[in-house]
Tab-separated table of C-alpha atoms and ligand atoms in Angstrom:
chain	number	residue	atom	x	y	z
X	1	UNK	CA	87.820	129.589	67.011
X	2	UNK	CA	88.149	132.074	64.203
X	3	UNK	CA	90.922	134.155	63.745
X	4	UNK	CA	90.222	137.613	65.285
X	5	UNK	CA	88.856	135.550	68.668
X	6	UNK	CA	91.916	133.826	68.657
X	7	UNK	CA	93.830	137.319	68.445
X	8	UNK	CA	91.624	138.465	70.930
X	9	UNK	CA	92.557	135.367	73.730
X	10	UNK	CA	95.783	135.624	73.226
X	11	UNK	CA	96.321	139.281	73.834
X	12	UNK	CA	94.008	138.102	77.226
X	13	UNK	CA	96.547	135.580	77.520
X	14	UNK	CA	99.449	137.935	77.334
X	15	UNK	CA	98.087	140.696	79.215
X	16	UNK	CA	97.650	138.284	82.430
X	17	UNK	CA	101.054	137.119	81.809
X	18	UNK	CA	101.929	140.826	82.469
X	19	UNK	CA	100.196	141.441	85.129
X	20	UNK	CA	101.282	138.356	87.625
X	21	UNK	CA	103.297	140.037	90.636
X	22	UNK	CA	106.151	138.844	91.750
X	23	UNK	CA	106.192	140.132	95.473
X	24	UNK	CA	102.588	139.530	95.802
X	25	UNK	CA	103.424	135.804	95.226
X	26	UNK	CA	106.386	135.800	97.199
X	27	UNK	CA	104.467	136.892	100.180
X	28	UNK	CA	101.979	134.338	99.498
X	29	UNK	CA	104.708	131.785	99.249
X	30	UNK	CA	105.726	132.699	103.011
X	31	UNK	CA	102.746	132.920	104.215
X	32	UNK	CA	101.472	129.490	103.786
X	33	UNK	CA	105.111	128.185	104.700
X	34	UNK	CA	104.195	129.544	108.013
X	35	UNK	CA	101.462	126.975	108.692
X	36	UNK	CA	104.356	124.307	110.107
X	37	UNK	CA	107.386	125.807	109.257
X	38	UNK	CA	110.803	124.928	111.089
X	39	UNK	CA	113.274	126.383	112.059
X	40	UNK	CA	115.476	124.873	109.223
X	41	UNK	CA	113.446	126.507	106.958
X	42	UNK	CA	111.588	123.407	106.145
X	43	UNK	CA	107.868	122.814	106.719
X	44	UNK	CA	106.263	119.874	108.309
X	45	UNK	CA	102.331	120.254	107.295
X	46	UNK	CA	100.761	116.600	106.654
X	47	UNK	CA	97.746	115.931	105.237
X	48	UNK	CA	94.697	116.865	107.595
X	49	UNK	CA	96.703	117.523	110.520
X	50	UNK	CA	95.872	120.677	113.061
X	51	UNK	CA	98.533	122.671	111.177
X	52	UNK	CA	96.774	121.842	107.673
X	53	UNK	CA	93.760	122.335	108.761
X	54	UNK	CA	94.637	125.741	109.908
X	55	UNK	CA	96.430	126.231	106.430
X	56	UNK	CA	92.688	125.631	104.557
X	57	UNK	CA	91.487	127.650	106.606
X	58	UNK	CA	94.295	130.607	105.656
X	59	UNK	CA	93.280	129.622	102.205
X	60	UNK	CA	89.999	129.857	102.127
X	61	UNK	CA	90.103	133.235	103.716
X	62	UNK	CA	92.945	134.520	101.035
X	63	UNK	CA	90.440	132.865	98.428
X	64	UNK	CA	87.571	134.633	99.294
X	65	UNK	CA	88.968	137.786	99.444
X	66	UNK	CA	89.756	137.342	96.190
X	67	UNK	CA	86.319	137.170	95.360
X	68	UNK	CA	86.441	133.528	95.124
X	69	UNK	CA	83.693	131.054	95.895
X	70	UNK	CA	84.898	128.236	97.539
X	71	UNK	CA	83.987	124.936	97.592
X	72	UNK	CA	84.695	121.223	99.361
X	73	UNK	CA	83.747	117.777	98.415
X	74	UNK	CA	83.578	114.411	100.184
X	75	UNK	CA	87.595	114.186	100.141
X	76	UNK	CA	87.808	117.309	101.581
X	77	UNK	CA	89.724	118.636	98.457
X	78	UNK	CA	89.102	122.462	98.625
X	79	UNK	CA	88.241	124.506	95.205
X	80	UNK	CA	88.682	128.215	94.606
X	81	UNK	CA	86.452	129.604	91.750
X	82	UNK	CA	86.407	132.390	89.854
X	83	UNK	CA	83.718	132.547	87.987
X	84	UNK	CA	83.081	133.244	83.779
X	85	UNK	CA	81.126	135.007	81.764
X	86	UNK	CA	79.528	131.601	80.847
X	87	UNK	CA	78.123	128.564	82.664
X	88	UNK	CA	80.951	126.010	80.542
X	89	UNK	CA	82.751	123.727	82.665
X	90	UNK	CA	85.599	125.267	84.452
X	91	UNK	CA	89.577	125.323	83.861
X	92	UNK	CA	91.324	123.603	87.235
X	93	UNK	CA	94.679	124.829	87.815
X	94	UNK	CA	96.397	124.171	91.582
X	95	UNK	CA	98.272	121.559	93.280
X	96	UNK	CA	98.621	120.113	96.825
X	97	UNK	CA	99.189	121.695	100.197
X	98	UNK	CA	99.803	118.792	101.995
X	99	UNK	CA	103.383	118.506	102.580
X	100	UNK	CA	105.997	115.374	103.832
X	101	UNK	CA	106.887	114.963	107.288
X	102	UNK	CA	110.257	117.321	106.527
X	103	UNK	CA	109.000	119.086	103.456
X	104	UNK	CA	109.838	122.122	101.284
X	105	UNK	CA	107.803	125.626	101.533
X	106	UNK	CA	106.826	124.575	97.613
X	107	UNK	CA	105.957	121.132	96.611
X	108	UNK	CA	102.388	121.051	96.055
X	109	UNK	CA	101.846	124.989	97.731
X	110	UNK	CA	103.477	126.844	95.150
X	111	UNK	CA	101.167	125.365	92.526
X	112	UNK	CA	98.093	126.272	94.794
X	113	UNK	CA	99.832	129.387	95.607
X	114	UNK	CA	99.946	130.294	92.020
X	115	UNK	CA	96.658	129.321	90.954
X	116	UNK	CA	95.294	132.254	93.650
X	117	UNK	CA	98.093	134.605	92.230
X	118	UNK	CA	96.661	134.483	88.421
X	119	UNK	CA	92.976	135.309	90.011
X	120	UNK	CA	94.643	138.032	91.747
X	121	UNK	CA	96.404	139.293	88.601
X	122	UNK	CA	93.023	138.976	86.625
X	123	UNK	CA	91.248	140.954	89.142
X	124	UNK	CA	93.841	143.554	88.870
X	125	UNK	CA	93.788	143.596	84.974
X	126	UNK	CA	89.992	142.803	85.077
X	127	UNK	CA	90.314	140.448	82.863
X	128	UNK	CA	86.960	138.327	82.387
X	129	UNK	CA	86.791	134.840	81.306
X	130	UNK	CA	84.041	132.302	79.047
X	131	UNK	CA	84.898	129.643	81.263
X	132	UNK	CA	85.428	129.870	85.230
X	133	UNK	CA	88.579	129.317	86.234
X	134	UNK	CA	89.283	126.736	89.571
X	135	UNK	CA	92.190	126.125	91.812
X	136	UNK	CA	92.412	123.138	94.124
X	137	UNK	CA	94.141	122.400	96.913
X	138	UNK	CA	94.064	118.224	96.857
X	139	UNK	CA	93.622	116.360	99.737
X	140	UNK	CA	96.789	113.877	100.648
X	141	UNK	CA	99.137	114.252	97.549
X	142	UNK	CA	102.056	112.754	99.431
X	143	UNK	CA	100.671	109.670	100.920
X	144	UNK	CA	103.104	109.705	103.644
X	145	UNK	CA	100.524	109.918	106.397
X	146	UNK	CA	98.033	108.112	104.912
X	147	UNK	CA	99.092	106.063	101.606
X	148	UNK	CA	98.365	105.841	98.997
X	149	UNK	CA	99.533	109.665	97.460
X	150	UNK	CA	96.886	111.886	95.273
X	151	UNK	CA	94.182	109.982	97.346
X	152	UNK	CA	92.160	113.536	96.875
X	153	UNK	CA	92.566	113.668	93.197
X	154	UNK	CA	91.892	110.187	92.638
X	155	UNK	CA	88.566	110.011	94.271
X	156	UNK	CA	87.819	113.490	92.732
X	157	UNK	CA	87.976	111.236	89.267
X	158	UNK	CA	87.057	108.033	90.550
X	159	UNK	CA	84.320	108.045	93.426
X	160	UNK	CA	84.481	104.480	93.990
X	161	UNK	CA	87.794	104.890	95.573
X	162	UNK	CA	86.892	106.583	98.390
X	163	UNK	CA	85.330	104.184	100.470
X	164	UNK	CA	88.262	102.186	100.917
X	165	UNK	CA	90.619	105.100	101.298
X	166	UNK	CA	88.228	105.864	104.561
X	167	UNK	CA	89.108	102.463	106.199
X	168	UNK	CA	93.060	103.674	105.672
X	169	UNK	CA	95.121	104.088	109.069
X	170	UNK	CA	97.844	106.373	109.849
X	171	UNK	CA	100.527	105.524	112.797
X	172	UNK	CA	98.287	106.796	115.363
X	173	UNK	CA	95.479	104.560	114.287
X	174	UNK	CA	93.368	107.689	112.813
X	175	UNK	CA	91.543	106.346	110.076
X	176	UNK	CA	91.564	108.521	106.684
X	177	UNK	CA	87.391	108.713	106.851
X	178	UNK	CA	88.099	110.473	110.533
X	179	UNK	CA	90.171	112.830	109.246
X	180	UNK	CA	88.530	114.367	106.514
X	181	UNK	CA	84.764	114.640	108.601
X	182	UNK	CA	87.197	116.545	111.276
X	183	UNK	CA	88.099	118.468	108.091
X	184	UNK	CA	84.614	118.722	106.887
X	185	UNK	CA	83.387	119.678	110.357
X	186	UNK	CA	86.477	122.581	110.639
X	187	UNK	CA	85.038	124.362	106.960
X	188	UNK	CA	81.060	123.550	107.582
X	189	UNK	CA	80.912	127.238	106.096
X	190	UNK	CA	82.527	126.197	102.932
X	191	UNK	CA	79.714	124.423	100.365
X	192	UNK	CA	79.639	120.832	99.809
X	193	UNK	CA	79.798	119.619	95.890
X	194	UNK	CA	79.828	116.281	94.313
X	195	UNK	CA	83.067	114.615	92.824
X	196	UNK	CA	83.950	113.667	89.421
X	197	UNK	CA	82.760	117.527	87.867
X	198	UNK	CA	83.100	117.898	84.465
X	199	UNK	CA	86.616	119.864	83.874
X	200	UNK	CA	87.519	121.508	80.553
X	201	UNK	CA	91.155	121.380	81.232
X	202	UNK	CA	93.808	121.173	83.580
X	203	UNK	CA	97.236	123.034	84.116
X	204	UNK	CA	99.648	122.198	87.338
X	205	UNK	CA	102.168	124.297	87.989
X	206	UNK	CA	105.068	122.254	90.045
X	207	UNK	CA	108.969	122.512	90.684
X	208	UNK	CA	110.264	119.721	88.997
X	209	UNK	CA	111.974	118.689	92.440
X	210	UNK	CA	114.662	116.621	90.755
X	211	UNK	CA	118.249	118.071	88.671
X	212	UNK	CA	116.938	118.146	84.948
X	213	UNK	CA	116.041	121.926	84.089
X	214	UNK	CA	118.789	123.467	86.388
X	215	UNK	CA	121.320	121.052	84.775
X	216	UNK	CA	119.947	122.127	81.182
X	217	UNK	CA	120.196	126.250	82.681
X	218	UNK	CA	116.276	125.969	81.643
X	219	UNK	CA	114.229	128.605	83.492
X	220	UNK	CA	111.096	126.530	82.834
X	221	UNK	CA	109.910	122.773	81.796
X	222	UNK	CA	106.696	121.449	79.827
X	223	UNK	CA	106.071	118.144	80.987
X	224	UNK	CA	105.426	115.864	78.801
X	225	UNK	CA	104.885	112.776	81.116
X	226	UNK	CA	105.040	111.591	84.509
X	227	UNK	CA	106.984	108.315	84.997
X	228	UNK	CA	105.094	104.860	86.746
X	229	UNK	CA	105.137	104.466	89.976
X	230	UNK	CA	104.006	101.392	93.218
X	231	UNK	CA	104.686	100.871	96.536
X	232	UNK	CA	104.919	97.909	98.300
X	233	UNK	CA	104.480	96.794	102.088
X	234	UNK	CA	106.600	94.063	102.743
X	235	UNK	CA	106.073	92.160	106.547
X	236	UNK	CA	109.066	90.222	107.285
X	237	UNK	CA	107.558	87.731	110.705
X	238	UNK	CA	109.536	86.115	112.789
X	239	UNK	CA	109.414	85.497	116.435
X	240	UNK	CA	111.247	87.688	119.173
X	241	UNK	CA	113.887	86.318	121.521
X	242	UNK	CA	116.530	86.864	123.848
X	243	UNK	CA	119.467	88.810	122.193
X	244	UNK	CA	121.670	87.191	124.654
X	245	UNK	CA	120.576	83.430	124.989
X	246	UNK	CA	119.714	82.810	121.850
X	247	UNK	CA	121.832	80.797	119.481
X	248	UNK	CA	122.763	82.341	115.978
X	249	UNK	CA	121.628	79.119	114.392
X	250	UNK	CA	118.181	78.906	116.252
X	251	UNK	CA	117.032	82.562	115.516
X	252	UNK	CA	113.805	83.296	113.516
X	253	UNK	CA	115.167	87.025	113.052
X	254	UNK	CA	113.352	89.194	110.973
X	255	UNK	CA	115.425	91.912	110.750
X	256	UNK	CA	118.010	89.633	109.496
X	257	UNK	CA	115.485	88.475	106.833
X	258	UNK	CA	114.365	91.992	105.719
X	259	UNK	CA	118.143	92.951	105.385
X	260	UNK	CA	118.836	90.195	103.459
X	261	UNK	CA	115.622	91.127	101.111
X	262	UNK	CA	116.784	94.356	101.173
X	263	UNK	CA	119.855	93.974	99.873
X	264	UNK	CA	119.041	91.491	97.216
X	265	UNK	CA	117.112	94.684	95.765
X	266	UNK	CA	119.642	97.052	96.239
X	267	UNK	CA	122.013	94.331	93.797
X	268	UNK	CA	118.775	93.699	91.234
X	269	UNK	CA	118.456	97.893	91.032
X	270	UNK	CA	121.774	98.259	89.872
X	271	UNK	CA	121.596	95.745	87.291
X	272	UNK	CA	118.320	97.387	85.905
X	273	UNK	CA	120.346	100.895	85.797
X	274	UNK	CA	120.117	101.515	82.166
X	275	UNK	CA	116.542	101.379	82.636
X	276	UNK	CA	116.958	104.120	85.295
X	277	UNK	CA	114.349	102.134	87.714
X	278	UNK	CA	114.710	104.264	91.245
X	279	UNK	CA	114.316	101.941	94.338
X	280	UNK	CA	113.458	103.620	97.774
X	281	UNK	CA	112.896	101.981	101.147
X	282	UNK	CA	111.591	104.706	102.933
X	283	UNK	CA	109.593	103.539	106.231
X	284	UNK	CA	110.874	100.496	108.387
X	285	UNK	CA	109.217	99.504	111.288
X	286	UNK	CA	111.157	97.214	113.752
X	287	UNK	CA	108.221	95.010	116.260
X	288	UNK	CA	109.346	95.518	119.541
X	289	UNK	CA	112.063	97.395	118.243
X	290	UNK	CA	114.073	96.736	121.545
X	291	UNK	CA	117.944	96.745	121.405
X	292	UNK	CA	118.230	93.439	123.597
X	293	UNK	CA	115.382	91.232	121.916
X	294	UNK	CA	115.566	90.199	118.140
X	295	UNK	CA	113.435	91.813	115.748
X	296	UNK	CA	109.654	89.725	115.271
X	297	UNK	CA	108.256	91.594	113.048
X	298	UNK	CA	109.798	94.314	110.483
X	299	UNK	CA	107.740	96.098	107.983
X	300	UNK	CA	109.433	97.983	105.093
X	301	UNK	CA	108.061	100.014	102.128
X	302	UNK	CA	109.074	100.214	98.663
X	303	UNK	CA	108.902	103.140	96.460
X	304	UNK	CA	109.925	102.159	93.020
X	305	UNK	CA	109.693	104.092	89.498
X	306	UNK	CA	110.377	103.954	85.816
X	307	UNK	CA	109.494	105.531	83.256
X	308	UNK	CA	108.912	102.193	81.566
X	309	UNK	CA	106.326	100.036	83.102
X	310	UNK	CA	107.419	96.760	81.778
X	311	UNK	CA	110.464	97.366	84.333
X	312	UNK	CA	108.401	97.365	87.276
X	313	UNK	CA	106.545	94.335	86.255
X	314	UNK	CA	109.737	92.608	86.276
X	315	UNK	CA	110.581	93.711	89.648
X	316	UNK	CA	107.478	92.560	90.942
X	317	UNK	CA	108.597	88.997	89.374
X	318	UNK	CA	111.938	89.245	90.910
X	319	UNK	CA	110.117	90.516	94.380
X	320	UNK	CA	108.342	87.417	94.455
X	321	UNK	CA	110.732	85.254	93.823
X	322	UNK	CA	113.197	86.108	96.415
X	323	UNK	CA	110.363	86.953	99.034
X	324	UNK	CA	109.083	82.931	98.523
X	325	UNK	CA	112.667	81.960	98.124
X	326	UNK	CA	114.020	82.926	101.330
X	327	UNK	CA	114.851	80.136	103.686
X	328	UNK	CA	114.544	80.718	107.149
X	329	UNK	CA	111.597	79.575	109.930
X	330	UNK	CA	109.514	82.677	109.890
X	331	UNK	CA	107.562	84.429	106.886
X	332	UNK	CA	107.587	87.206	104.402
X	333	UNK	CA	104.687	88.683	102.450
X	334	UNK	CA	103.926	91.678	100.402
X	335	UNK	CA	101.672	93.814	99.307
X	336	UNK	CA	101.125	96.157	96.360
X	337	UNK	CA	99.185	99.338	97.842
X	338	UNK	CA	99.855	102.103	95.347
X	339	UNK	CA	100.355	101.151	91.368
X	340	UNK	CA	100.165	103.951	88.525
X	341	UNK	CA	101.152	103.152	84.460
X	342	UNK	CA	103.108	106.271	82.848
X	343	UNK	CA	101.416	109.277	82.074
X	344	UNK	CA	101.020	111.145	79.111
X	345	UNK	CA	100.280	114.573	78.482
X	346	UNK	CA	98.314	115.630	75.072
X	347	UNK	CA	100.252	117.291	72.199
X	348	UNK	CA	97.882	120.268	71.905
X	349	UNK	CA	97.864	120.988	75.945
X	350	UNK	CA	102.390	120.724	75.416
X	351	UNK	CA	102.585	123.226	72.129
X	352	UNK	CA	99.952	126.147	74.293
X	353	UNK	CA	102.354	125.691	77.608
X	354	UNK	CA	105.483	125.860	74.959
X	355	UNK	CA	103.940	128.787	73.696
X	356	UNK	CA	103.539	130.639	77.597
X	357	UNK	CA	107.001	129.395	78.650
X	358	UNK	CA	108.684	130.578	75.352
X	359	UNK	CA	107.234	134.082	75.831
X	360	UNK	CA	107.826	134.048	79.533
X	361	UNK	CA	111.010	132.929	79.282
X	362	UNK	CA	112.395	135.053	76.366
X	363	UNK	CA	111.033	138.489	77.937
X	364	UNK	CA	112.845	137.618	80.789
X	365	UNK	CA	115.905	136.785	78.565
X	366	UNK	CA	116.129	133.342	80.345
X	367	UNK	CA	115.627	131.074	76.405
X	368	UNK	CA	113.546	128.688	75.488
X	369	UNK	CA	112.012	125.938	77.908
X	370	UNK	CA	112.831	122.159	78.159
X	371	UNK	CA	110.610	119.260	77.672
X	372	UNK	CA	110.847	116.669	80.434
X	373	UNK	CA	109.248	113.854	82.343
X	374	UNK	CA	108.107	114.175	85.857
X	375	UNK	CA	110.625	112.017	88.092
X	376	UNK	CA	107.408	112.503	90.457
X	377	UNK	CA	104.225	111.433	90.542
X	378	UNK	CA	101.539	115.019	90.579
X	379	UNK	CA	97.441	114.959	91.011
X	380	UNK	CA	98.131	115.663	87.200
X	381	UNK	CA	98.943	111.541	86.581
X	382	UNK	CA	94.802	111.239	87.753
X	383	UNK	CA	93.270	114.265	86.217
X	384	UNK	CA	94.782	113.079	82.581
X	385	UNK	CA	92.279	110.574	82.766
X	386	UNK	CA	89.075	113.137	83.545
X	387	UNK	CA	90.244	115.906	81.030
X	388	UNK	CA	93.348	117.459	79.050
X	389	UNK	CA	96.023	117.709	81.554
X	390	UNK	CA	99.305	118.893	81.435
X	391	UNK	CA	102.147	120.491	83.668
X	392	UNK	CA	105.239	123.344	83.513
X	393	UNK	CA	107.900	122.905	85.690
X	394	UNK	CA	110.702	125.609	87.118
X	395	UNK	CA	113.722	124.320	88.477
X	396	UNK	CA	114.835	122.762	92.001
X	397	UNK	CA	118.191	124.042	93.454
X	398	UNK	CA	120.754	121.156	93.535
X	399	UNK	CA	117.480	118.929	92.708
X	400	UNK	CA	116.834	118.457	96.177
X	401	UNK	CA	112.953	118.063	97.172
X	402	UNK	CA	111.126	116.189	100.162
X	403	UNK	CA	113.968	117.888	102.381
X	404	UNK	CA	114.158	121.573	104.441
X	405	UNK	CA	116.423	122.719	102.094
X	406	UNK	CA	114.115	122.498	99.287
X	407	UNK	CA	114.100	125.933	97.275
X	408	UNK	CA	113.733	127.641	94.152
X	409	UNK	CA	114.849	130.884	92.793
X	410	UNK	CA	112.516	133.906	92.962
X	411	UNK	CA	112.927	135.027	89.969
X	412	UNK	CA	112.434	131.487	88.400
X	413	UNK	CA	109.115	130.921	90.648
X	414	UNK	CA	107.938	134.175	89.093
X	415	UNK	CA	108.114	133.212	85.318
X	416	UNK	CA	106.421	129.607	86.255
X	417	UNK	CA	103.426	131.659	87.392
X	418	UNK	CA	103.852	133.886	84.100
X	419	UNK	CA	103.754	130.736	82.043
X	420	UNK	CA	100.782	129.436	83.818
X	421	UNK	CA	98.537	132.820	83.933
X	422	UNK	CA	99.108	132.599	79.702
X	423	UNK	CA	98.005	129.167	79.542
X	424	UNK	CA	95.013	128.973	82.083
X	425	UNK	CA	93.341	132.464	80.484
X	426	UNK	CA	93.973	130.983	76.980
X	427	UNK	CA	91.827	127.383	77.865
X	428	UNK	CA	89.557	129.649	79.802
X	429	UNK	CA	88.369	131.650	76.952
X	430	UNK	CA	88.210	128.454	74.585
O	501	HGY	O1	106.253	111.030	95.728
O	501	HGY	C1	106.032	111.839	94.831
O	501	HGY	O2	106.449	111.660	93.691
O	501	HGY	C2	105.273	113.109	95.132
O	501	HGY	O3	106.203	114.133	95.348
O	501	HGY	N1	104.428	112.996	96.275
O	502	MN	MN1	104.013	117.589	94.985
O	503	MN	MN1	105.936	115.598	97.213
C-alpha cells in the first residue's frame, strides 16, 4: 500500500477510534447480561439453551438495526456483516455469547458486544470500508454443556468436525446436533451460509480473565499467544455396596479410587510448578451418588494447561501410569476429549494492535500496553489456523473470571473497544 493510502487508513483508523461510545457500549453490555442474569450479578446463559436462544435472537435484532446482514451456518454460529465497498473477503472480529453455568456479564459477550459497537461507531462517522467487516457470535466457546469448548469455531475452520460434535450429549441427554436444528429452526429468517469462508483477518477482543495486566497497572494487553490446553474424562468403576455391611477390606470403592487418583495429581502438579502447568478437576459425578451405598462409578474431568506442550505430554505419561497402576478390584480408564498445541499470533497482526492500544491508551493517559499470553483458551486458538489472528486484552478485577463476580472497569472496557475499532478499520481497508 503506498504511502498516501496508508495515511489515508490510518486517519480511518483513528477517526473510528474516536468515535466508539462509551455509554452506548455500556448499555449494550447490560443488555445482553439480561438474557440469564442473577441476582448476584452473574449470568448463567449456556450454549443453545432457551435463554441463549433468546439472546441471538436480541442480537440479531440489535444487528440488523445496525444495518447489518446477518447470517448462520450449520453450527449455528451467527455473523453480523457490514458490508465494503468491495467484494474482498471480510475482516471477522467478535467472540462468544455462550457463557458457564455461573458466568460473568463479559467473557465471550463483550467481544461480540464490541464488534456491533465499532459498526455502530462507523455508521455514525460514516466511515466506509474495501473489505466488509463481520462479527460472530460462536456457537459453544465454553464447552461446559457440551464439550469440547470453541466447538463453533472449530467446525467453522474444519467442517469435518461437525459430525461428531452432533452425536455429543449434555446431562440431560440432548445431543449437540438437537440443539443447534432447535437453533436453526428458532432464526429460519436468518440466511444459511457454508463454513470454512475465506477470512482476511481476525481480531478478538477479550478480558484477559486472569491477574496479569491489572498486576502490571496495564489498561490493555496484545496477546501474543494462547497457552495448550486437554481435558480428560476419567471413569473410576467399581461396584456399589452396603455402606454399613460391607467390610473396609472387601470394598471395590470408586470414590476411594478416584480420590486416591486425584490426589496423586494434585502431588505431580506441584512438582511441575516451575513449569506453571494448571490442573483443574472441575465436574465429578458420583453413580448412585447415595450417602449409605459406596460409590460404583465416579467420573471426573481434567482441565490441564501449559504454555509448554511437552508438559502436558508428560502428564499424560504420568496419567497413565498411575491410572494402570492402581491396585484395587474395579477399573479406571480415561479419555482425552479436548487437546489444543500453543498458539501463536503473527508479528505483523501484534505491532498494528500495539499500534491501536498505544494510541488508545496514551490519549487516555493510561501508558503503553502489555504483551501477554492467554491463560485461556479463545475461538482465536482455531481461527489462527484459517487466517491472521490475533487478540487485545483489558484487565479482570482481582483476575477472577468463570464466577458472578466477574467485572471489568468501564473505563478500561471502553479503550479495549477503542483499540479494536483502530485495528479492524485498518485490516478492513487493506
Ligand atoms: O476455558 C477457557 O479457557 C475458556 O474461558 N472457555
Ligand atoms: Mn471466553
Ligand atoms: Mn470462558
Amino acid at each position: 500500500m503506498n504511502q498516501p493510502l496508508q495515511d489515508a487508513s490510518i486517519a480511518l483508523a483513528e477517526k473510528a477510534q474516536d468515535s466508539i461510545n462509551n455509554e452506548r457500549l455500556q448499555n449494550a453490555i447490560a443488555a445482553l447480561a439480561a438474557f440469564g442474569g442473577r441476582d448476584d450479578g452473574g449470568v448463567a446463559r449456556e450454549t443453545l439453551t432457551q435463554i441463549d436462544l433468546d439472546a441471538r435472537r436480541h442480537l440479531i435484532d440489535t444487528a440488523r438495526a445496525l444495518g447489518c446482514e446477518v447470517e448462520t451456518d450449520d453450527c449455528a454460529n451467527l455473523f453480523f456483516r457490514r458490508p465494503g465497498t468491495t467484494d474482498l473477503p471480510p475482516v471477522l472480529t467478535g467472540s462468544h455469547a455462550d457463557t458457564q453455568p455461573v458466568g460473568g456479564k463479559l467473557d465471550g459477550a463483550y467481544g461480540v458486544l464490541a464488534g456491533l459497537e465499532v459498526i455502530a461507531a462507523l455508521n455514525d462517522a460514516g466511515i466506509a470500508t474495501r473489505r466488509a467487516i463481520e462479527v460472530v457470535a460462536w456457537t459453544n466457546e465454553e464447552g461446559s454443556r457440551f464439550g469440547p469448548g470453541a466447538m463453533g469455531s472449530s467446525a467453522f475452520v474444519d467442517p469435518s468436525r461437525l459430525p461428531a460434535y452432533r452425536e455429543v450429549r449434555d446431562g440431560d441427554n440432548i445431543t449437540f446436533g438437537e440443539a443447534v436444528d432447535a437453533a436453526l429452526l428458532a432464526s429460519a429468517d436468518v440466511t444459511r451460509r457454508p463454513l470454512a469462508l475465506p477470512i482476511a483477518s481476525c481480531v478478538e477482543l477479550h478480558i484477559e480473565q486472569g491477574p496479569v495486566l491489572e498486576r502490571a497497572h496495564a489498561a490493555l494487553g496484545v496477546v501474543t499467544g494462547i497457552q495448550s490446553v486437554r481435558w480428560y474424562k476419567v471413569e473410576c468403576t467399581g461396584m456399589a455396596a452396603h455402606a454399613g455391611t460391607t467390610p473396609m477390606d472387601e470394598r471395590s470403592d470408586a470414590m476411594m479410587a478416584a480420590v486416591a487418583i486425584a490426589q496423586q495429581l494434585y502431588v505431580y502438579v506441584a512438582k511441575e510448578a516451575a513449569s506453571n502447568l494448571r490442573l483443574t478437576l472441575g465436574r465429578w459425578q458420583v453413580g448412585p451418588n447415595s450417602v449409605n451405598t459406596i460409590p460404583g462409578k465416579v467420573d471426573f474431568t481434567i482441565d490441564v494447561r501449559c504454555v509448554d506442550a511437552e508438559v502436558l505430554e508428560r502428564f499424560e505419561l504420568y496419567l497413565t501410569k498411575i491410572t494402570s497402576g492402581y491396585q484395587w478390584r474395579g477399573s479406571i480408564s480415561f479419555e482425552c476429549f479436548f487437546s489444543r498445541p500453543p498458539t501463536h499470533f503473527p508479528a505483523d497482526m501484534l505491532s498494528l494492535i500495539e499500534r491501536a492500544c498505544v494510541r488508545a491508551g496514551h490519549l487516555a493517559k493510561r501508558g503503553d500496553p502489555q504483551r501477554l499470553t492467554s491463560g485461556a483458551f479463545h475461538d482465536a486458538m482455531y481461527l489462527a489456523e484459517h487466517c491472521p489472528t490475533a487478540m487485545i486484552f483489558v484487565p479482570s478485577k482481582g483476575g477472577i473470571s468463570h464466577n458472578a463476580a466477574e467485572e471489568t472497569a468501564p473505563e478500561d472496557l471502553y479503550l479495549g473497544v477503542q483499540a479494536l475499532a483502530y485495528t479492524v478499520v485498518e485490516l478492513a481497508n487493506r
